[in-house]
Short mmCIF file of C-alpha atoms and ligand atoms in Angstrom, two decimals:
data_model
loop_
_atom_site.label_atom_id
_atom_site.label_comp_id
_atom_site.label_asym_id
_atom_site.label_seq_id
_atom_site.Cartn_x
_atom_site.Cartn_y
_atom_site.Cartn_z
CA MET A 1035 -2.17 -14.32 -11.56
CA ARG A 1036 -0.17 -13.40 -14.62
CA GLU A 1037 -2.28 -10.23 -14.89
CA LEU A 1038 -1.42 -9.27 -11.31
CA THR A 1039 2.28 -9.78 -11.88
CA ALA A 1040 2.14 -7.71 -15.09
CA ALA A 1041 0.11 -4.94 -13.39
CA PHE A 1042 2.67 -4.84 -10.57
CA GLU A 1043 5.59 -4.61 -12.99
CA GLY A 1044 3.89 -1.63 -14.68
CA ALA A 1045 3.18 0.03 -11.33
CA LEU A 1046 6.79 -0.40 -10.21
CA ALA A 1047 8.08 1.05 -13.49
CA ARG A 1048 5.85 4.12 -13.02
CA ARG A 1049 7.24 4.60 -9.51
CA ALA A 1050 10.96 4.32 -10.24
CA ASP A 1051 11.57 8.08 -9.89
CA LEU A 1052 9.00 8.52 -7.14
CA VAL A 1053 10.68 5.91 -4.95
CA ALA A 1054 14.02 7.71 -5.20
CA GLY A 1055 12.28 10.95 -4.15
CA TRP A 1056 10.51 9.32 -1.20
CA HIS A 1057 13.74 7.81 0.06
CA ALA A 1058 15.49 11.17 -0.25
CA GLU A 1059 12.85 12.84 1.93
CA GLY A 1060 12.95 10.15 4.63
CA SER A 1061 9.97 8.00 3.62
CA ASP A 1062 9.84 4.22 3.44
CA ALA A 1063 6.05 3.89 3.51
CA TYR A 1064 4.21 4.22 0.21
CA ARG A 1065 1.75 2.50 -2.10
CA LEU A 1066 3.22 0.40 -4.89
CA LEU A 1067 0.03 -0.84 -6.57
CA HIS A 1068 -3.33 0.92 -6.36
CA GLY A 1069 -6.02 -1.56 -7.36
CA ALA A 1070 -8.24 -1.11 -10.42
CA ALA A 1071 -6.69 2.24 -11.32
CA GLU A 1072 -3.50 0.29 -12.10
CA GLY A 1073 -5.06 -2.80 -13.65
CA ALA A 1074 -5.44 -4.89 -10.48
CA PRO A 1075 -9.05 -4.73 -9.20
CA GLY A 1076 -9.33 -5.75 -5.55
CA VAL A 1077 -5.59 -5.73 -4.86
CA THR A 1078 -3.31 -3.16 -3.26
CA VAL A 1079 0.39 -3.43 -2.44
CA ASP A 1080 2.09 -1.15 0.08
CA ARG A 1081 5.54 -0.87 1.50
CA TYR A 1082 5.68 -0.28 5.26
CA GLY A 1083 9.37 -0.06 6.25
CA PRO A 1084 10.84 -3.56 6.04
CA ALA A 1085 7.59 -5.26 4.99
CA LEU A 1086 5.53 -5.53 1.83
CA LEU A 1087 1.79 -5.70 2.52
CA VAL A 1088 -0.47 -7.25 -0.11
CA GLN A 1089 -4.19 -6.74 0.56
CA THR A 1090 -6.88 -8.56 -1.41
CA TRP A 1091 -10.61 -7.76 -1.33
CA ARG A 1092 -11.87 -10.23 -3.95
CA GLU A 1093 -9.98 -13.33 -5.00
CA PRO A 1094 -7.25 -14.66 -2.74
CA VAL A 1095 -3.79 -14.85 -4.29
CA ASP A 1096 -1.32 -17.69 -4.35
CA PRO A 1097 1.23 -17.10 -1.55
CA ALA A 1098 3.98 -17.85 -4.08
CA VAL A 1099 2.77 -14.85 -6.11
CA VAL A 1100 2.84 -12.64 -3.01
CA ALA A 1101 6.42 -13.74 -2.38
CA SER A 1102 7.34 -12.95 -5.99
CA LEU A 1103 5.78 -9.46 -5.71
CA ALA A 1104 7.96 -8.88 -2.64
CA GLY A 1105 10.98 -10.00 -4.67
CA ALA A 1106 10.22 -7.54 -7.47
CA ALA A 1107 9.57 -4.68 -5.02
CA SER A 1108 12.78 -5.46 -3.11
CA GLU A 1109 14.78 -4.96 -6.30
CA LEU A 1110 13.25 -1.55 -6.90
CA VAL A 1111 13.65 -0.24 -3.35
CA GLY A 1112 17.09 -1.76 -2.80
CA GLN A 1113 16.14 -3.62 0.36
CA SER A 1114 14.80 -7.08 1.04
CA LEU A 1115 11.09 -6.69 1.93
CA ARG A 1116 9.24 -9.38 3.88
CA PRO A 1117 5.90 -10.37 2.40
CA VAL A 1118 2.70 -10.13 4.45
CA TRP A 1119 -0.70 -10.84 2.95
CA ASN A 1120 -4.09 -9.79 4.34
CA HIS A 1121 -7.13 -11.29 2.63
CA ARG A 1122 -9.83 -8.85 3.73
CA VAL A 1123 -12.79 -11.15 3.78
CA ARG A 1124 -15.82 -10.62 5.98
CA PRO A 1125 -16.44 -11.31 8.78
CA VAL A 1126 -13.18 -9.89 10.06
CA ASP A 1127 -11.06 -12.83 11.06
CA PHE A 1128 -7.55 -12.75 12.45
CA ALA A 1129 -6.94 -16.00 10.55
CA SER A 1130 -7.27 -14.08 7.28
CA TRP A 1131 -3.73 -12.81 7.84
CA TYR A 1132 -1.05 -14.79 6.09
CA PRO A 1133 2.27 -13.90 7.63
CA LEU A 1134 4.43 -15.20 4.83
CA ALA A 1135 7.44 -14.00 6.73
CA ASP A 1136 8.15 -12.24 10.00
CA GLU A 1137 7.42 -8.61 9.15
CA GLY A 1138 10.59 -7.45 10.92
CA ASP A 1139 11.05 -4.22 12.83
CA PRO A 1140 7.49 -2.86 12.57
CA VAL A 1141 8.43 0.77 12.12
CA ALA A 1142 7.77 2.93 9.08
CA ARG A 1143 9.11 6.38 8.30
CA GLU A 1144 7.33 9.12 6.44
CA LEU A 1145 8.97 12.49 5.81
CA GLY A 1146 11.31 11.68 8.68
CA VAL A 1147 8.42 10.97 11.07
CA VAL A 1148 8.36 7.54 12.73
CA PHE A 1149 5.19 5.45 12.94
CA ASP A 1150 4.28 2.11 14.46
CA ALA A 1151 3.46 0.04 11.38
CA ARG A 1152 2.84 -3.43 12.77
CA LEU A 1153 0.90 -5.12 10.03
CA ARG A 1154 -0.61 -7.94 12.05
CA HIS A 1155 -2.78 -6.59 14.82
CA ARG A 1156 -6.41 -6.89 15.95
CA GLY A 1157 -7.87 -4.59 13.30
CA GLN A 1158 -8.04 -5.03 9.54
CA ASP A 1159 -6.74 -1.63 8.48
CA PRO A 1160 -3.05 -0.77 8.49
CA LEU A 1161 -2.05 1.46 11.41
CA LEU A 1162 -1.11 4.31 9.06
CA PHE A 1163 -3.33 5.34 6.12
CA LEU A 1164 -0.87 6.18 3.36
CA ASP A 1165 -3.26 8.29 1.27
CA LEU A 1166 -3.39 10.96 3.99
CA ARG A 1167 0.34 11.69 3.55
CA SER A 1168 -0.64 14.79 1.56
CA LEU A 1169 -2.25 16.29 4.66
CA ARG A 1170 0.48 15.15 7.04
CA ARG A 1171 3.06 16.76 4.72
CA ARG A 1172 1.18 20.04 4.88
CA LEU A 1173 0.85 19.96 8.67
CA LEU A 1174 4.59 19.44 9.03
CA VAL A 1175 4.99 22.84 7.38
CA GLU A 1176 1.95 24.73 8.66
CA ALA A 1177 1.28 23.62 12.23
CA ARG A 1178 3.93 25.77 13.92
CA GLY A 1179 2.58 27.44 17.05
CA LEU A 1180 -1.00 26.26 16.48
CA ARG A 1181 -3.42 24.59 18.86
CA VAL A 1182 -4.58 21.56 16.87
CA LEU A 1183 -7.72 19.48 17.38
CA ASN A 1184 -7.52 16.08 15.64
CA LEU A 1185 -11.01 14.54 15.37
CA PHE A 1186 -11.37 10.82 14.46
CA ALA A 1187 -7.69 10.54 15.33
CA TYR A 1188 -7.27 6.71 14.96
CA THR A 1189 -3.51 6.15 15.57
CA CYS A 1190 -2.89 9.92 15.63
CA GLY A 1191 -0.92 10.15 12.35
CA VAL A 1192 -2.26 13.66 11.77
CA GLY A 1193 -1.64 14.70 15.38
CA VAL A 1194 1.93 13.42 15.24
CA ALA A 1195 2.61 15.36 12.01
CA ALA A 1196 1.29 18.50 13.74
CA GLN A 1197 3.51 17.80 16.77
CA VAL A 1198 6.63 17.40 14.62
CA GLY A 1199 5.58 20.51 12.67
CA GLY A 1200 5.85 22.56 15.88
CA ALA A 1201 2.24 22.74 17.07
CA ALA A 1202 1.76 24.32 20.50
CA SER A 1203 -0.73 21.63 21.47
CA VAL A 1204 -2.46 18.61 19.97
CA ASP A 1205 -5.79 17.17 21.14
CA ASP A 1206 -6.52 13.74 19.61
CA VAL A 1207 -10.12 12.49 19.87
CA ASP A 1208 -11.26 8.94 19.08
CA PHE A 1209 -13.45 6.43 20.90
CA ALA A 1210 -11.12 3.52 20.08
CA THR A 1211 -8.73 3.25 23.00
CA SER A 1212 -6.57 0.64 21.25
CA ALA A 1213 -6.00 3.07 18.35
CA LEU A 1214 -5.15 5.89 20.76
CA ALA A 1215 -2.65 3.59 22.53
CA VAL A 1216 -0.78 3.17 19.23
CA GLY A 1217 -1.08 6.94 18.79
CA ALA A 1218 0.56 7.50 22.19
CA THR A 1219 3.51 5.37 21.04
CA ASN A 1220 3.70 7.38 17.81
CA HIS A 1221 3.70 10.70 19.68
CA ALA A 1222 6.41 9.44 22.06
CA ALA A 1223 8.61 8.22 19.18
CA ASN A 1224 8.89 11.67 17.62
CA PRO A 1225 10.31 15.08 18.55
CA GLY A 1226 8.28 18.18 19.28
CA SER A 1227 7.34 20.24 22.31
CA ALA A 1228 3.55 20.18 21.79
CA VAL A 1229 1.34 19.53 24.80
CA VAL A 1230 -0.40 16.32 23.69
CA ARG A 1231 -3.77 15.31 25.14
CA GLN A 1232 -5.64 12.21 24.13
CA HIS A 1233 -9.41 12.01 24.58
CA ALA A 1234 -11.01 8.57 24.45
CA ALA A 1235 -14.42 9.96 23.58
CA ASP A 1236 -17.19 10.07 21.05
CA VAL A 1237 -16.56 13.01 18.72
CA HIS A 1238 -20.18 14.24 18.94
CA ALA A 1239 -20.12 14.24 22.75
CA PHE A 1240 -16.63 15.79 22.86
CA LEU A 1241 -17.61 18.68 20.59
CA ARG A 1242 -20.80 19.35 22.56
CA GLY A 1243 -18.77 19.75 25.74
CA ALA A 1244 -15.71 21.53 24.32
CA THR A 1245 -14.77 25.16 24.91
CA PRO A 1246 -13.79 26.64 21.51
CA ALA A 1247 -10.07 27.21 21.65
CA TRP A 1248 -8.38 25.68 18.60
CA ASP A 1249 -6.57 27.29 15.67
CA LEU A 1250 -6.71 24.25 13.41
CA VAL A 1251 -9.31 21.48 13.49
CA VAL A 1252 -8.88 18.30 11.44
CA LEU A 1253 -12.06 16.38 10.67
CA ASP A 1254 -11.32 12.99 9.08
CA PRO A 1255 -14.45 10.89 9.62
CA PRO A 1256 -15.22 7.38 8.38
CA ALA A 1257 -17.96 7.12 5.75
CA PHE A 1258 -20.50 5.84 8.25
CA ALA A 1259 -20.57 5.09 11.98
CA ARG A 1260 -23.30 4.99 14.58
CA SER A 1261 -22.92 5.49 18.30
CA LYS A 1262 -25.25 6.34 21.16
CA HIS A 1263 -24.18 9.99 20.81
CA GLY A 1264 -24.98 10.40 17.13
CA VAL A 1265 -24.47 9.19 13.58
CA VAL A 1266 -21.58 9.84 11.24
CA ASP A 1267 -22.94 9.76 7.69
CA VAL A 1268 -20.70 11.80 5.43
CA VAL A 1269 -22.86 11.38 2.32
CA ARG A 1270 -26.22 12.33 3.83
CA ASP A 1271 -25.19 14.81 6.51
CA TYR A 1272 -21.64 16.19 6.48
CA PRO A 1273 -22.81 19.47 8.08
CA ALA A 1274 -23.67 17.57 11.28
CA LEU A 1275 -19.91 17.22 11.73
CA PHE A 1276 -18.61 20.33 9.99
CA LYS A 1277 -20.77 22.80 11.90
CA PRO A 1278 -19.55 21.80 15.38
CA ALA A 1279 -15.99 21.60 14.02
CA LEU A 1280 -16.29 25.26 12.88
CA ARG A 1281 -17.59 26.18 16.33
CA ALA A 1282 -14.55 24.56 17.94
CA LEU A 1283 -12.32 27.24 16.39
CA ASP A 1284 -11.05 30.11 18.47
CA ALA A 1285 -13.09 33.34 18.04
CA GLY A 1286 -10.08 34.72 16.15
CA GLY A 1287 -10.68 32.23 13.33
CA GLY A 1288 -8.39 29.58 11.93
CA VAL A 1289 -8.49 26.54 9.69
CA VAL A 1290 -10.79 23.54 9.51
CA VAL A 1291 -9.43 20.69 7.39
CA ALA A 1292 -12.27 18.42 6.35
CA THR A 1293 -11.87 15.13 4.47
CA HIS A 1294 -14.30 13.00 2.49
CA HIS A 1295 -13.44 9.48 1.32
CA VAL A 1296 -16.56 8.46 -0.58
CA ALA A 1297 -15.90 8.18 -4.34
CA SER A 1298 -19.45 9.01 -5.43
CA VAL A 1299 -19.21 12.53 -3.94
CA SER A 1300 -17.19 14.87 -6.18
CA ALA A 1301 -14.71 17.43 -4.90
CA ALA A 1302 -16.94 20.22 -6.26
CA ALA A 1303 -20.03 18.90 -4.45
CA PHE A 1304 -18.07 18.48 -1.22
CA GLU A 1305 -16.70 22.03 -1.41
CA ASP A 1306 -20.19 23.36 -2.11
CA THR A 1307 -21.58 21.54 0.95
CA LEU A 1308 -18.85 23.01 3.16
CA ARG A 1309 -19.31 26.56 1.88
CA ARG A 1310 -23.08 26.47 2.32
CA CYS A 1311 -22.84 24.96 5.77
CA ALA A 1312 -20.30 27.56 6.93
CA ALA A 1313 -22.35 30.46 5.56
CA LYS A 1314 -25.45 29.12 7.30
CA ALA A 1315 -23.53 28.71 10.55
CA GLY A 1316 -22.48 32.38 10.39
CA ARG A 1317 -18.78 31.58 9.80
CA PRO A 1318 -18.33 31.91 6.02
CA LEU A 1319 -15.16 30.43 4.60
CA ARG A 1320 -12.52 32.91 3.43
CA SER A 1321 -10.95 30.35 1.15
CA VAL A 1322 -11.12 26.65 0.41
CA GLU A 1323 -8.22 24.73 -1.09
CA MET A 1324 -9.00 21.23 -2.29
CA PHE A 1325 -6.39 18.53 -2.69
CA GLY A 1326 -6.18 14.77 -2.90
CA PRO A 1327 -3.63 12.06 -2.23
CA GLU A 1328 -0.11 12.03 -3.70
CA ALA A 1329 1.12 10.30 -6.86
CA ASP A 1330 1.18 6.77 -5.40
CA PHE A 1331 -2.65 6.88 -5.40
CA PRO A 1332 -3.45 7.41 -9.10
CA SER A 1333 -7.05 7.64 -10.27
CA PHE A 1334 -8.75 7.02 -13.62
CA ASP A 1335 -10.24 10.47 -13.94
CA GLY A 1336 -8.39 12.83 -11.62
CA GLN A 1337 -11.20 12.38 -9.06
CA PRO A 1338 -9.66 10.27 -6.30
CA PRO A 1339 -11.99 9.14 -3.49
CA LEU A 1340 -9.97 11.09 -0.90
CA LYS A 1341 -10.80 14.79 -0.94
CA VAL A 1342 -9.12 17.14 1.53
CA ALA A 1343 -10.60 20.63 1.98
CA TRP A 1344 -8.33 23.17 3.69
CA CYS A 1345 -10.85 25.78 4.81
CA VAL A 1346 -9.71 29.15 6.15
CA VAL A 1347 -12.25 30.70 8.50
CA GLY A 1348 -12.30 34.35 9.54
CA SER A 1349 -12.81 35.70 13.05
CA ASP A 1350 -16.22 35.99 14.69
CA THR A 1351 -15.92 39.77 14.31
CA ASP A 1352 -15.31 39.49 10.56
CA ALA A 1353 -18.29 37.17 10.25
CA ALA A 1354 -20.53 39.58 12.17
CA ALA A 1355 -19.37 42.47 9.94
CA GLY A 1356 -20.11 40.39 6.85
CA VAL A 1357 -16.48 40.34 5.62
CA ARG A 1358 -16.09 37.95 2.72
CA GLY A 1359 -13.20 36.96 0.52
CA ALA A 1360 -10.55 38.72 2.60
CA PRO A 1361 -7.08 37.23 2.22
CA PRO A 1362 -6.44 34.39 4.65
CA GLY A 1363 -4.21 35.25 7.52
CA ARG A 1364 -3.59 34.83 11.18
C1 SAM B 33 -10.81 6.74 8.97
S1 SAM B 33 -10.32 6.53 10.62
C2 SAM B 33 -9.55 8.08 10.85
C3 SAM B 33 -8.12 8.11 10.37
C4 SAM B 33 -7.24 9.11 11.03
N1 SAM B 33 -7.73 10.47 10.97
C5 SAM B 33 -5.82 9.03 10.53
O1 SAM B 33 -5.19 10.08 10.33
O2 SAM B 33 -5.31 7.93 10.37
C6 SAM B 33 -11.82 6.67 11.50
C7 SAM B 33 -11.71 6.68 13.03
O3 SAM B 33 -12.93 7.21 13.53
C8 SAM B 33 -13.19 6.61 14.78
N2 SAM B 33 -14.61 6.88 15.07
C9 SAM B 33 -15.70 6.55 14.32
N3 SAM B 33 -16.82 7.10 14.85
C10 SAM B 33 -16.43 7.80 15.95
C11 SAM B 33 -17.12 8.60 16.89
N4 SAM B 33 -18.44 8.79 16.83
N5 SAM B 33 -16.42 9.18 17.88
C12 SAM B 33 -15.07 8.99 17.97
N6 SAM B 33 -14.36 8.25 17.09
C13 SAM B 33 -15.02 7.67 16.08
C14 SAM B 33 -12.78 5.18 14.61
O4 SAM B 33 -12.50 4.59 15.86
C15 SAM B 33 -11.54 5.33 13.70
O5 SAM B 33 -10.37 5.35 14.47
#
């Protein structure tokens, strides 16, 4: 336990300037300790608004230690944070939650956007994945006027960022209706004039039936999932998802943002897979920009598990004429 406390002290010290920056830009949701990369294998600590969430994947921790972590974090952030601990043992069991204190008003803010951040709910994962902030930040700036398709939407964090960023429309697709219900609350809690449609559907089935009409498609699949409509297996067959996502773009072209969360697949290998798949599908990529999570998710080797590929795709006409490497633009 002493190791955990020492690792947390180091992690807080490294974040002193970052925290000030996050607060200045309207964020009170961020990671304060990132597991093995910061000397604490199997433990993460996150701030979600008024609560401090400690998650453990290996050994349980002494509740008194969790409370002391909350005390140390409260000093850094200048607000009293209520400790909540989730011991993520299998099988998933609601009893594995240890509400050490009432988590308070379950709302978190990120870049001025408001999210439902109830920590105790039916699922194991938090309602907002903090590592994807890098993409949400970008959508806040780049979504203006676009028709956005948000595949594997979960609680619609990406769709909400697009809405606040001025998207013309947002289509969120996920087969989990409980996640979409949280997403509906998130959309309603934020400004924006986007037409928002939620589709409680399997992504494979949705894409088969969709008329291509989007300017920006976000593809953020889990590592593996099986349904009666198809399999999601990002390591063995990413093209099975990427190809139909490319086809969902308007004939005028646009952007497909594809993510990959599996650590054993490098950013270079992922980019190569996407480029080959797009070329084979007759919609070669004009440019690919790779990025990862922000500074609260440090990695040992600069190769974080989360890889985001921002892929600019030309128009059908360009593709037919064999145009390659033209500057991105719409
Ligand atoms: C990693 S989460 C996506 C996170 C989300 N993009 C975000 O911004 O928070 C994966 C989601 O995929 C959904 N899912 C998995 N397989 C699916 C499928 N075949 N069709 C629709 N949704 C699926 C799950 O319900 C879950 O909400």
